Amino acid sequence: MQRKLRLRNREDFSRIYRNGKSFANSQFVVYWSRQQQADPLRLGVSASKKIGNAVVRNRMRRLVKEIIRHQKDRITGQLDLIVIVRKPAVGLEMKELEKSMLHVLKRAGLLKSPR
């Protein structure tokens, strides 16, 4: 993910938690809000200490960013997106994580319709 496409400010996270919508499955929680300044989309990833040590948390953040990077053409534009990683996601392979992420994005209505 490019630096300009990341959510990093506490105010942005708070705004999305407060005013955004959310969907979840057993591996991920997704909060989102439509924003004009979010050109294709801006992403923030949260992984709490409950899921493991710093190595595990950072690995999960990298995997989520990679999944979103690969799928950003399928995700509707002008979004601020926050992904919260849950503990069951830690033991999964990349393909399973991607399938789970696409599932929660589809349930949230954030994927473009196939043509």
Short mmCIF file of C-alpha atoms in Angstrom, two decimals:
data_model
loop_
_atom_site.label_atom_id
_atom_site.label_comp_id
_atom_site.label_asym_id
_atom_site.label_seq_id
_atom_site.Cartn_x
_atom_site.Cartn_y
_atom_site.Cartn_z
CA MET A 1 0.00 0.00 0.00
CA GLN A 2 1.31 3.41 -0.84
CA ARG A 3 1.86 5.74 2.09
CA LYS A 4 -0.73 8.27 0.89
CA LEU A 5 -3.35 5.51 0.80
CA ARG A 6 -2.97 4.61 4.49
CA LEU A 7 -5.08 5.75 7.40
CA ARG A 8 -2.81 6.66 10.27
CA ASN A 9 -4.45 9.44 12.30
CA ARG A 10 -6.45 8.70 15.42
CA GLU A 11 -9.05 11.24 14.25
CA ASP A 12 -9.62 9.31 11.01
CA PHE A 13 -10.03 6.02 12.88
CA SER A 14 -12.41 7.63 15.40
CA ARG A 15 -14.48 9.26 12.65
CA ILE A 16 -14.89 5.97 10.80
CA TYR A 17 -15.72 4.02 13.96
CA ARG A 18 -18.27 6.67 14.96
CA ASN A 19 -19.92 7.46 11.59
CA GLY A 20 -19.08 4.45 9.44
CA LYS A 21 -20.74 1.12 8.89
CA SER A 22 -19.38 -2.30 9.74
CA PHE A 23 -19.57 -5.98 8.87
CA ALA A 24 -17.76 -8.93 10.37
CA ASN A 25 -17.03 -12.61 10.08
CA SER A 26 -14.98 -14.82 12.37
CA GLN A 27 -11.61 -13.60 10.98
CA PHE A 28 -12.13 -9.89 10.21
CA VAL A 29 -14.20 -6.85 11.11
CA VAL A 30 -14.48 -4.20 8.40
CA TYR A 31 -15.49 -0.59 9.11
CA TRP A 32 -15.93 1.77 6.19
CA SER A 33 -17.03 5.27 5.34
CA ARG A 34 -17.46 6.97 1.96
CA GLN A 35 -15.03 9.90 1.55
CA GLN A 36 -14.32 12.29 -1.30
CA GLN A 37 -10.61 12.67 -0.49
CA ALA A 38 -10.06 8.90 -0.50
CA ASP A 39 -9.12 8.66 -4.18
CA PRO A 40 -9.33 4.92 -4.82
CA LEU A 41 -9.43 3.94 -1.15
CA ARG A 42 -7.52 4.49 2.05
CA LEU A 43 -6.79 1.57 4.36
CA GLY A 44 -6.09 1.19 8.04
CA VAL A 45 -5.34 -2.17 9.66
CA SER A 46 -5.71 -2.90 13.35
CA ALA A 47 -4.34 -5.99 15.10
CA SER A 48 -4.58 -6.03 18.89
CA LYS A 49 -2.22 -7.70 21.33
CA LYS A 50 -4.83 -10.42 21.82
CA ILE A 51 -3.83 -12.06 18.54
CA GLY A 52 -0.16 -12.48 19.39
CA ASN A 53 3.20 -10.82 19.79
CA ALA A 54 4.57 -8.04 17.55
CA VAL A 55 5.83 -10.48 14.93
CA VAL A 56 2.39 -12.06 14.52
CA ARG A 57 0.57 -8.71 14.52
CA ASN A 58 2.87 -7.19 11.90
CA ARG A 59 2.64 -10.30 9.71
CA MET A 60 -1.15 -10.12 9.78
CA ARG A 61 -1.05 -6.41 8.90
CA ARG A 62 1.24 -7.12 5.94
CA LEU A 63 -0.98 -9.96 4.72
CA VAL A 64 -4.15 -7.84 4.94
CA LYS A 65 -2.48 -4.96 3.07
CA GLU A 66 -1.33 -7.38 0.38
CA ILE A 67 -4.81 -8.86 -0.01
CA ILE A 68 -6.36 -5.40 -0.36
CA ARG A 69 -3.63 -4.35 -2.80
CA HIS A 70 -4.40 -7.33 -5.03
CA GLN A 71 -8.16 -6.81 -4.83
CA LYS A 72 -8.36 -2.99 -4.96
CA ASP A 73 -9.69 -3.08 -8.53
CA ARG A 74 -12.68 -5.08 -7.29
CA ILE A 75 -13.42 -2.76 -4.33
CA THR A 76 -15.66 0.23 -4.90
CA GLY A 77 -13.84 3.57 -4.83
CA GLN A 78 -13.87 6.59 -2.54
CA LEU A 79 -13.71 4.58 0.69
CA ASP A 80 -11.95 4.86 3.99
CA LEU A 81 -11.58 1.26 5.11
CA ILE A 82 -10.48 -0.15 8.47
CA VAL A 83 -9.82 -3.87 8.84
CA ILE A 84 -9.59 -5.37 12.32
CA VAL A 85 -7.90 -8.76 12.49
CA ARG A 86 -9.43 -11.33 14.85
CA LYS A 87 -7.60 -14.21 16.50
CA PRO A 88 -8.95 -17.04 14.26
CA ALA A 89 -7.25 -15.40 11.26
CA VAL A 90 -3.77 -16.07 12.66
CA GLY A 91 -3.63 -19.76 11.78
CA LEU A 92 -4.96 -19.45 8.22
CA GLU A 93 -3.11 -19.67 4.92
CA MET A 94 -3.01 -16.71 2.51
CA LYS A 95 -5.71 -18.20 0.21
CA GLU A 96 -8.06 -18.74 3.15
CA LEU A 97 -7.45 -15.19 4.41
CA GLU A 98 -8.16 -13.79 0.97
CA LYS A 99 -11.37 -15.80 0.69
CA SER A 100 -12.48 -14.62 4.13
CA MET A 101 -11.65 -10.98 3.30
CA LEU A 102 -13.60 -11.14 0.03
CA HIS A 103 -16.51 -12.72 1.91
CA VAL A 104 -16.77 -9.90 4.44
CA LEU A 105 -16.31 -7.22 1.73
CA LYS A 106 -19.05 -8.85 -0.35
CA ARG A 107 -21.41 -8.97 2.64
CA ALA A 108 -20.70 -5.30 3.25
CA GLY A 109 -21.54 -4.47 -0.37
CA LEU A 110 -18.09 -3.05 -1.09
CA LEU A 111 -17.20 -5.21 -4.10
CA LYS A 112 -17.98 -4.06 -7.63
CA SER A 113 -20.41 -6.21 -9.53
CA PRO A 114 -18.74 -8.57 -12.02
CA ARG A 115 -19.15 -7.68 -15.66
#
